[in-house]
Amino acid sequence: MTGVLPMLARFGVLALILLAVAGLSNWPPYRSLPEGMGVVTLSFSHGADRGDNCRPATAEELAALPPNMRRPRICPRERPPIRVELDIDGTSVFAADVPPSGIGRDGPSRVHERFVLPVGDHQVAVRLRDRAGEDFTWHAERAVHVGPADHRVIDFRAGSGFVFSD
């Protein structure tokens, strides 16, 4: 009988510790967004066309190269930056020339911007220019409904343009 009482006391102390940890695991409550707000995220990776920076090779440059490496055009390794603009409800909230990634500046340009918005319908317009000297190559405009704690994402795919999550 004497061995049972200390074992029950240990069990009781462990149960109290477990209850305290369980009670404190959800306190204080954490909210990533204020009440009545949602998020729209512009997130994509896209590489600009290198072809705009190509130039014809001169006769001297071609003569200096071995026959198997002679090409009529010389193209640099680097990609040009892309231009991205985002308007929400007629107000410009993001506009940037996004440089290419990588040590050689030959990787895709990456965009990841988050915008906290009040609940409701918002008119979103997004534009992308991936060729130097041209108007915006890609553009989309859409009404987006943002609910409480909703997360809407705007993605870009080179084959189809901008994609909005629902």
mmCIF file of the C-alpha atoms, coordinates in Angstrom:
data_MODEL
# 
_entry.id   MODEL 
# 
loop_
_atom_site.group_PDB 
_atom_site.id 
_atom_site.type_symbol 
_atom_site.label_atom_id 
_atom_site.label_alt_id 
_atom_site.label_comp_id 
_atom_site.label_asym_id 
_atom_site.label_entity_id 
_atom_site.label_seq_id 
_atom_site.pdbx_PDB_ins_code 
_atom_site.Cartn_x 
_atom_site.Cartn_y 
_atom_site.Cartn_z 
_atom_site.occupancy 
_atom_site.B_iso_or_equiv 
_atom_site.pdbx_formal_charge 
_atom_site.auth_seq_id 
_atom_site.auth_comp_id 
_atom_site.auth_asym_id 
_atom_site.auth_atom_id 
_atom_site.pdbx_PDB_model_num 
ATOM 1   C CA . MET A 1 1   ? 0.000   0.000  0.000   1.00 0.00 ? 1   MET A CA 1 
ATOM 2   C CA . THR A 1 2   ? 2.870   2.367  0.700   1.00 0.00 ? 2   THR A CA 1 
ATOM 3   C CA . GLY A 1 3   ? 4.276   2.033  -2.822  1.00 0.00 ? 3   GLY A CA 1 
ATOM 4   C CA . VAL A 1 4   ? 1.002   2.974  -4.509  1.00 0.00 ? 4   VAL A CA 1 
ATOM 5   C CA . LEU A 1 5   ? 0.622   6.395  -2.857  1.00 0.00 ? 5   LEU A CA 1 
ATOM 6   C CA . PRO A 1 6   ? 3.955   7.871  -4.131  1.00 0.00 ? 6   PRO A CA 1 
ATOM 7   C CA . MET A 1 7   ? 3.200   6.517  -7.596  1.00 0.00 ? 7   MET A CA 1 
ATOM 8   C CA . LEU A 1 8   ? -0.228  8.202  -7.595  1.00 0.00 ? 8   LEU A CA 1 
ATOM 9   C CA . ALA A 1 9   ? 1.386   11.447 -6.391  1.00 0.00 ? 9   ALA A CA 1 
ATOM 10  C CA . ARG A 1 10  ? 3.885   11.345 -9.291  1.00 0.00 ? 10  ARG A CA 1 
ATOM 11  C CA . PHE A 1 11  ? 1.084   10.647 -11.741 1.00 0.00 ? 11  PHE A CA 1 
ATOM 12  C CA . GLY A 1 12  ? -0.909  13.587 -10.332 1.00 0.00 ? 12  GLY A CA 1 
ATOM 13  C CA . VAL A 1 13  ? 2.082   15.982 -10.665 1.00 0.00 ? 13  VAL A CA 1 
ATOM 14  C CA . LEU A 1 14  ? 2.716   14.834 -14.247 1.00 0.00 ? 14  LEU A CA 1 
ATOM 15  C CA . ALA A 1 15  ? -0.986  15.250 -15.091 1.00 0.00 ? 15  ALA A CA 1 
ATOM 16  C CA . LEU A 1 16  ? -0.927  18.824 -13.699 1.00 0.00 ? 16  LEU A CA 1 
ATOM 17  C CA . ILE A 1 17  ? 2.173   19.659 -15.755 1.00 0.00 ? 17  ILE A CA 1 
ATOM 18  C CA . LEU A 1 18  ? 0.537   18.176 -18.871 1.00 0.00 ? 18  LEU A CA 1 
ATOM 19  C CA . LEU A 1 19  ? -2.644  20.200 -18.299 1.00 0.00 ? 19  LEU A CA 1 
ATOM 20  C CA . ALA A 1 20  ? -0.613  23.391 -17.752 1.00 0.00 ? 20  ALA A CA 1 
ATOM 21  C CA . VAL A 1 21  ? 1.349   22.855 -20.975 1.00 0.00 ? 21  VAL A CA 1 
ATOM 22  C CA . ALA A 1 22  ? -1.846  22.073 -22.911 1.00 0.00 ? 22  ALA A CA 1 
ATOM 23  C CA . GLY A 1 23  ? -3.556  25.149 -21.506 1.00 0.00 ? 23  GLY A CA 1 
ATOM 24  C CA . LEU A 1 24  ? -0.651  27.459 -22.306 1.00 0.00 ? 24  LEU A CA 1 
ATOM 25  C CA . SER A 1 25  ? -0.084  26.061 -25.807 1.00 0.00 ? 25  SER A CA 1 
ATOM 26  C CA . ASN A 1 26  ? -2.986  28.113 -27.148 1.00 0.00 ? 26  ASN A CA 1 
ATOM 27  C CA . TRP A 1 27  ? -2.492  31.222 -25.058 1.00 0.00 ? 27  TRP A CA 1 
ATOM 28  C CA . PRO A 1 28  ? -2.155  34.054 -25.866 1.00 0.00 ? 28  PRO A CA 1 
ATOM 29  C CA . PRO A 1 29  ? -4.127  33.630 -29.068 1.00 0.00 ? 29  PRO A CA 1 
ATOM 30  C CA . TYR A 1 30  ? -2.127  34.562 -32.190 1.00 0.00 ? 30  TYR A CA 1 
ATOM 31  C CA . ARG A 1 31  ? -3.636  36.296 -35.225 1.00 0.00 ? 31  ARG A CA 1 
ATOM 32  C CA . SER A 1 32  ? -1.505  36.736 -38.326 1.00 0.00 ? 32  SER A CA 1 
ATOM 33  C CA . LEU A 1 33  ? -3.962  39.315 -39.684 1.00 0.00 ? 33  LEU A CA 1 
ATOM 34  C CA . PRO A 1 34  ? -6.069  41.984 -38.004 1.00 0.00 ? 34  PRO A CA 1 
ATOM 35  C CA . GLU A 1 35  ? -9.804  41.305 -37.759 1.00 0.00 ? 35  GLU A CA 1 
ATOM 36  C CA . GLY A 1 36  ? -11.657 41.953 -41.023 1.00 0.00 ? 36  GLY A CA 1 
ATOM 37  C CA . MET A 1 37  ? -8.577  41.749 -43.256 1.00 0.00 ? 37  MET A CA 1 
ATOM 38  C CA . GLY A 1 38  ? -7.347  39.404 -46.008 1.00 0.00 ? 38  GLY A CA 1 
ATOM 39  C CA . VAL A 1 39  ? -4.210  39.059 -48.125 1.00 0.00 ? 39  VAL A CA 1 
ATOM 40  C CA . VAL A 1 40  ? -3.455  39.326 -51.840 1.00 0.00 ? 40  VAL A CA 1 
ATOM 41  C CA . THR A 1 41  ? -0.004  38.057 -52.831 1.00 0.00 ? 41  THR A CA 1 
ATOM 42  C CA . LEU A 1 42  ? 1.753   38.717 -56.131 1.00 0.00 ? 42  LEU A CA 1 
ATOM 43  C CA . SER A 1 43  ? 4.232   35.863 -56.463 1.00 0.00 ? 43  SER A CA 1 
ATOM 44  C CA . PHE A 1 44  ? 5.962   34.485 -59.553 1.00 0.00 ? 44  PHE A CA 1 
ATOM 45  C CA . SER A 1 45  ? 9.282   33.781 -61.235 1.00 0.00 ? 45  SER A CA 1 
ATOM 46  C CA . HIS A 1 46  ? 9.832   34.778 -64.859 1.00 0.00 ? 46  HIS A CA 1 
ATOM 47  C CA . GLY A 1 47  ? 12.888  35.318 -67.023 1.00 0.00 ? 47  GLY A CA 1 
ATOM 48  C CA . ALA A 1 48  ? 13.017  38.153 -69.550 1.00 0.00 ? 48  ALA A CA 1 
ATOM 49  C CA . ASP A 1 49  ? 13.967  37.411 -73.149 1.00 0.00 ? 49  ASP A CA 1 
ATOM 50  C CA . ARG A 1 50  ? 17.714  37.596 -73.810 1.00 0.00 ? 50  ARG A CA 1 
ATOM 51  C CA . GLY A 1 51  ? 17.197  38.069 -77.546 1.00 0.00 ? 51  GLY A CA 1 
ATOM 52  C CA . ASP A 1 52  ? 16.658  41.821 -77.292 1.00 0.00 ? 52  ASP A CA 1 
ATOM 53  C CA . ASN A 1 53  ? 20.317  42.369 -76.374 1.00 0.00 ? 53  ASN A CA 1 
ATOM 54  C CA . CYS A 1 54  ? 21.752  40.386 -79.298 1.00 0.00 ? 54  CYS A CA 1 
ATOM 55  C CA . ARG A 1 55  ? 23.772  42.108 -81.999 1.00 0.00 ? 55  ARG A CA 1 
ATOM 56  C CA . PRO A 1 56  ? 25.307  41.018 -85.301 1.00 0.00 ? 56  PRO A CA 1 
ATOM 57  C CA . ALA A 1 57  ? 28.851  39.697 -85.074 1.00 0.00 ? 57  ALA A CA 1 
ATOM 58  C CA . THR A 1 58  ? 31.529  41.649 -86.914 1.00 0.00 ? 58  THR A CA 1 
ATOM 59  C CA . ALA A 1 59  ? 33.815  39.984 -89.442 1.00 0.00 ? 59  ALA A CA 1 
ATOM 60  C CA . GLU A 1 60  ? 36.771  40.367 -87.042 1.00 0.00 ? 60  GLU A CA 1 
ATOM 61  C CA . GLU A 1 61  ? 34.882  38.656 -84.210 1.00 0.00 ? 61  GLU A CA 1 
ATOM 62  C CA . LEU A 1 62  ? 33.903  35.761 -86.461 1.00 0.00 ? 62  LEU A CA 1 
ATOM 63  C CA . ALA A 1 63  ? 37.455  35.351 -87.746 1.00 0.00 ? 63  ALA A CA 1 
ATOM 64  C CA . ALA A 1 64  ? 38.787  35.174 -84.149 1.00 0.00 ? 64  ALA A CA 1 
ATOM 65  C CA . LEU A 1 65  ? 36.501  32.248 -83.330 1.00 0.00 ? 65  LEU A CA 1 
ATOM 66  C CA . PRO A 1 66  ? 37.009  28.596 -84.300 1.00 0.00 ? 66  PRO A CA 1 
ATOM 67  C CA . PRO A 1 67  ? 34.775  27.547 -87.232 1.00 0.00 ? 67  PRO A CA 1 
ATOM 68  C CA . ASN A 1 68  ? 32.450  25.473 -85.031 1.00 0.00 ? 68  ASN A CA 1 
ATOM 69  C CA . MET A 1 69  ? 31.714  28.473 -82.753 1.00 0.00 ? 69  MET A CA 1 
ATOM 70  C CA . ARG A 1 70  ? 30.940  31.078 -85.414 1.00 0.00 ? 70  ARG A CA 1 
ATOM 71  C CA . ARG A 1 71  ? 27.434  32.436 -85.040 1.00 0.00 ? 71  ARG A CA 1 
ATOM 72  C CA . PRO A 1 72  ? 25.991  35.393 -86.904 1.00 0.00 ? 72  PRO A CA 1 
ATOM 73  C CA . ARG A 1 73  ? 24.640  36.969 -83.701 1.00 0.00 ? 73  ARG A CA 1 
ATOM 74  C CA . ILE A 1 74  ? 26.345  37.549 -80.358 1.00 0.00 ? 74  ILE A CA 1 
ATOM 75  C CA . CYS A 1 75  ? 24.053  37.410 -77.350 1.00 0.00 ? 75  CYS A CA 1 
ATOM 76  C CA . PRO A 1 76  ? 25.085  38.321 -73.801 1.00 0.00 ? 76  PRO A CA 1 
ATOM 77  C CA . ARG A 1 77  ? 24.503  35.892 -70.964 1.00 0.00 ? 77  ARG A CA 1 
ATOM 78  C CA . GLU A 1 78  ? 22.673  38.410 -68.773 1.00 0.00 ? 78  GLU A CA 1 
ATOM 79  C CA . ARG A 1 79  ? 18.910  38.834 -68.881 1.00 0.00 ? 79  ARG A CA 1 
ATOM 80  C CA . PRO A 1 80  ? 17.353  42.297 -68.764 1.00 0.00 ? 80  PRO A CA 1 
ATOM 81  C CA . PRO A 1 81  ? 15.157  43.194 -65.765 1.00 0.00 ? 81  PRO A CA 1 
ATOM 82  C CA . ILE A 1 82  ? 11.379  42.856 -65.971 1.00 0.00 ? 82  ILE A CA 1 
ATOM 83  C CA . ARG A 1 83  ? 8.956   45.668 -65.141 1.00 0.00 ? 83  ARG A CA 1 
ATOM 84  C CA . VAL A 1 84  ? 5.985   44.785 -62.917 1.00 0.00 ? 84  VAL A CA 1 
ATOM 85  C CA . GLU A 1 85  ? 3.137   47.063 -61.837 1.00 0.00 ? 85  GLU A CA 1 
ATOM 86  C CA . LEU A 1 86  ? 0.145   46.269 -59.621 1.00 0.00 ? 86  LEU A CA 1 
ATOM 87  C CA . ASP A 1 87  ? -2.857  48.517 -59.018 1.00 0.00 ? 87  ASP A CA 1 
ATOM 88  C CA . ILE A 1 88  ? -5.529  47.799 -56.425 1.00 0.00 ? 88  ILE A CA 1 
ATOM 89  C CA . ASP A 1 89  ? -8.745  49.828 -56.600 1.00 0.00 ? 89  ASP A CA 1 
ATOM 90  C CA . GLY A 1 90  ? -7.123  52.297 -59.007 1.00 0.00 ? 90  GLY A CA 1 
ATOM 91  C CA . THR A 1 91  ? -4.125  52.979 -56.746 1.00 0.00 ? 91  THR A CA 1 
ATOM 92  C CA . SER A 1 92  ? -0.604  51.866 -57.659 1.00 0.00 ? 92  SER A CA 1 
ATOM 93  C CA . VAL A 1 93  ? 0.616   49.676 -54.790 1.00 0.00 ? 93  VAL A CA 1 
ATOM 94  C CA . PHE A 1 94  ? 3.651   48.081 -56.467 1.00 0.00 ? 94  PHE A CA 1 
ATOM 95  C CA . ALA A 1 95  ? 5.847   49.175 -59.367 1.00 0.00 ? 95  ALA A CA 1 
ATOM 96  C CA . ALA A 1 96  ? 9.380   47.870 -59.807 1.00 0.00 ? 96  ALA A CA 1 
ATOM 97  C CA . ASP A 1 97  ? 12.076  46.904 -62.259 1.00 0.00 ? 97  ASP A CA 1 
ATOM 98  C CA . VAL A 1 98  ? 12.972  43.450 -60.968 1.00 0.00 ? 98  VAL A CA 1 
ATOM 99  C CA . PRO A 1 99  ? 16.545  42.368 -61.770 1.00 0.00 ? 99  PRO A CA 1 
ATOM 100 C CA . PRO A 1 100 ? 17.356  38.806 -62.815 1.00 0.00 ? 100 PRO A CA 1 
ATOM 101 C CA . SER A 1 101 ? 18.651  36.397 -60.196 1.00 0.00 ? 101 SER A CA 1 
ATOM 102 C CA . GLY A 1 102 ? 21.908  34.496 -60.146 1.00 0.00 ? 102 GLY A CA 1 
ATOM 103 C CA . ILE A 1 103 ? 25.574  35.382 -60.013 1.00 0.00 ? 103 ILE A CA 1 
ATOM 104 C CA . GLY A 1 104 ? 25.701  35.815 -63.791 1.00 0.00 ? 104 GLY A CA 1 
ATOM 105 C CA . ARG A 1 105 ? 22.387  37.704 -63.745 1.00 0.00 ? 105 ARG A CA 1 
ATOM 106 C CA . ASP A 1 106 ? 21.042  35.027 -66.076 1.00 0.00 ? 106 ASP A CA 1 
ATOM 107 C CA . GLY A 1 107 ? 18.297  33.535 -63.906 1.00 0.00 ? 107 GLY A CA 1 
ATOM 108 C CA . PRO A 1 108 ? 14.634  34.459 -63.706 1.00 0.00 ? 108 PRO A CA 1 
ATOM 109 C CA . SER A 1 109 ? 13.406  37.584 -61.965 1.00 0.00 ? 109 SER A CA 1 
ATOM 110 C CA . ARG A 1 110 ? 11.475  36.756 -58.807 1.00 0.00 ? 110 ARG A CA 1 
ATOM 111 C CA . VAL A 1 111 ? 8.572   38.726 -57.331 1.00 0.00 ? 111 VAL A CA 1 
ATOM 112 C CA . HIS A 1 112 ? 6.896   38.022 -53.984 1.00 0.00 ? 112 HIS A CA 1 
ATOM 113 C CA . GLU A 1 113 ? 4.881   40.890 -52.542 1.00 0.00 ? 113 GLU A CA 1 
ATOM 114 C CA . ARG A 1 114 ? 2.083   40.643 -49.973 1.00 0.00 ? 114 ARG A CA 1 
ATOM 115 C CA . PHE A 1 115 ? -0.744  43.172 -49.599 1.00 0.00 ? 115 PHE A CA 1 
ATOM 116 C CA . VAL A 1 116 ? -3.116  43.204 -46.615 1.00 0.00 ? 116 VAL A CA 1 
ATOM 117 C CA . LEU A 1 117 ? -6.559  44.444 -47.681 1.00 0.00 ? 117 LEU A CA 1 
ATOM 118 C CA . PRO A 1 118 ? -9.899  44.986 -45.965 1.00 0.00 ? 118 PRO A CA 1 
ATOM 119 C CA . VAL A 1 119 ? -12.640 42.427 -46.570 1.00 0.00 ? 119 VAL A CA 1 
ATOM 120 C CA . GLY A 1 120 ? -14.661 43.043 -49.732 1.00 0.00 ? 120 GLY A CA 1 
ATOM 121 C CA . ASP A 1 121 ? -14.362 43.248 -53.502 1.00 0.00 ? 121 ASP A CA 1 
ATOM 122 C CA . HIS A 1 122 ? -11.279 44.894 -54.983 1.00 0.00 ? 122 HIS A CA 1 
ATOM 123 C CA . GLN A 1 123 ? -10.413 45.737 -58.582 1.00 0.00 ? 123 GLN A CA 1 
ATOM 124 C CA . VAL A 1 124 ? -6.900  44.422 -59.324 1.00 0.00 ? 124 VAL A CA 1 
ATOM 125 C CA . ALA A 1 125 ? -4.845  45.304 -62.411 1.00 0.00 ? 125 ALA A CA 1 
ATOM 126 C CA . VAL A 1 126 ? -1.390  43.807 -62.996 1.00 0.00 ? 126 VAL A CA 1 
ATOM 127 C CA . ARG A 1 127 ? 1.064   44.446 -65.840 1.00 0.00 ? 127 ARG A CA 1 
ATOM 128 C CA . LEU A 1 128 ? 4.392   42.874 -66.871 1.00 0.00 ? 128 LEU A CA 1 
ATOM 129 C CA . ARG A 1 129 ? 6.982   43.970 -69.444 1.00 0.00 ? 129 ARG A CA 1 
ATOM 130 C CA . ASP A 1 130 ? 9.653   41.387 -70.253 1.00 0.00 ? 130 ASP A CA 1 
ATOM 131 C CA . ARG A 1 131 ? 11.066  42.971 -73.408 1.00 0.00 ? 131 ARG A CA 1 
ATOM 132 C CA . ALA A 1 132 ? 13.051  46.193 -73.393 1.00 0.00 ? 132 ALA A CA 1 
ATOM 133 C CA . GLY A 1 133 ? 11.555  49.229 -75.074 1.00 0.00 ? 133 GLY A CA 1 
ATOM 134 C CA . GLU A 1 134 ? 8.050   47.798 -75.514 1.00 0.00 ? 134 GLU A CA 1 
ATOM 135 C CA . ASP A 1 135 ? 4.746   48.472 -73.850 1.00 0.00 ? 135 ASP A CA 1 
ATOM 136 C CA . PHE A 1 136 ? 3.570   45.952 -71.300 1.00 0.00 ? 136 PHE A CA 1 
ATOM 137 C CA . THR A 1 137 ? 3.624   42.498 -72.887 1.00 0.00 ? 137 THR A CA 1 
ATOM 138 C CA . TRP A 1 138 ? 1.274   40.920 -70.346 1.00 0.00 ? 138 TRP A CA 1 
ATOM 139 C CA . HIS A 1 139 ? -1.626  42.491 -68.472 1.00 0.00 ? 139 HIS A CA 1 
ATOM 140 C CA . ALA A 1 140 ? -4.735  41.376 -66.611 1.00 0.00 ? 140 ALA A CA 1 
ATOM 141 C CA . GLU A 1 141 ? -7.530  43.071 -64.737 1.00 0.00 ? 141 GLU A CA 1 
ATOM 142 C CA . ARG A 1 142 ? -10.000 41.344 -62.474 1.00 0.00 ? 142 ARG A CA 1 
ATOM 143 C CA . ALA A 1 143 ? -12.340 41.845 -59.534 1.00 0.00 ? 143 ALA A CA 1 
ATOM 144 C CA . VAL A 1 144 ? -11.087 39.865 -56.539 1.00 0.00 ? 144 VAL A CA 1 
ATOM 145 C CA . HIS A 1 145 ? -13.203 39.099 -53.471 1.00 0.00 ? 145 HIS A CA 1 
ATOM 146 C CA . VAL A 1 146 ? -11.231 39.013 -50.216 1.00 0.00 ? 146 VAL A CA 1 
ATOM 147 C CA . GLY A 1 147 ? -12.928 37.444 -47.207 1.00 0.00 ? 147 GLY A CA 1 
ATOM 148 C CA . PRO A 1 148 ? -11.798 37.498 -43.571 1.00 0.00 ? 148 PRO A CA 1 
ATOM 149 C CA . ALA A 1 149 ? -8.348  35.849 -43.306 1.00 0.00 ? 149 ALA A CA 1 
ATOM 150 C CA . ASP A 1 150 ? -8.503  34.848 -47.015 1.00 0.00 ? 150 ASP A CA 1 
ATOM 151 C CA . HIS A 1 151 ? -5.302  34.543 -49.022 1.00 0.00 ? 151 HIS A CA 1 
ATOM 152 C CA . ARG A 1 152 ? -5.555  35.218 -52.763 1.00 0.00 ? 152 ARG A CA 1 
ATOM 153 C CA . VAL A 1 153 ? -2.520  34.692 -55.009 1.00 0.00 ? 153 VAL A CA 1 
ATOM 154 C CA . ILE A 1 154 ? -1.674  36.224 -58.385 1.00 0.00 ? 154 ILE A CA 1 
ATOM 155 C CA . ASP A 1 155 ? 0.731   34.012 -60.321 1.00 0.00 ? 155 ASP A CA 1 
ATOM 156 C CA . PHE A 1 156 ? 2.263   34.343 -63.794 1.00 0.00 ? 156 PHE A CA 1 
ATOM 157 C CA . ARG A 1 157 ? 2.783   31.609 -66.367 1.00 0.00 ? 157 ARG A CA 1 
ATOM 158 C CA . ALA A 1 158 ? 4.581   32.421 -69.598 1.00 0.00 ? 158 ALA A CA 1 
ATOM 159 C CA . GLY A 1 159 ? 2.165   30.389 -71.710 1.00 0.00 ? 159 GLY A CA 1 
ATOM 160 C CA . SER A 1 160 ? -1.100  31.759 -70.361 1.00 0.00 ? 160 SER A CA 1 
ATOM 161 C CA . GLY A 1 161 ? -0.305  35.027 -68.547 1.00 0.00 ? 161 GLY A CA 1 
ATOM 162 C CA . PHE A 1 162 ? -1.551  36.005 -65.119 1.00 0.00 ? 162 PHE A CA 1 
ATOM 163 C CA . VAL A 1 163 ? -3.490  33.474 -63.059 1.00 0.00 ? 163 VAL A CA 1 
ATOM 164 C CA . PHE A 1 164 ? -5.676  34.521 -60.118 1.00 0.00 ? 164 PHE A CA 1 
ATOM 165 C CA . SER A 1 165 ? -6.503  32.060 -57.337 1.00 0.00 ? 165 SER A CA 1 
ATOM 166 C CA . ASP A 1 166 ? -10.116 31.794 -56.200 1.00 0.00 ? 166 ASP A CA 1 
# 
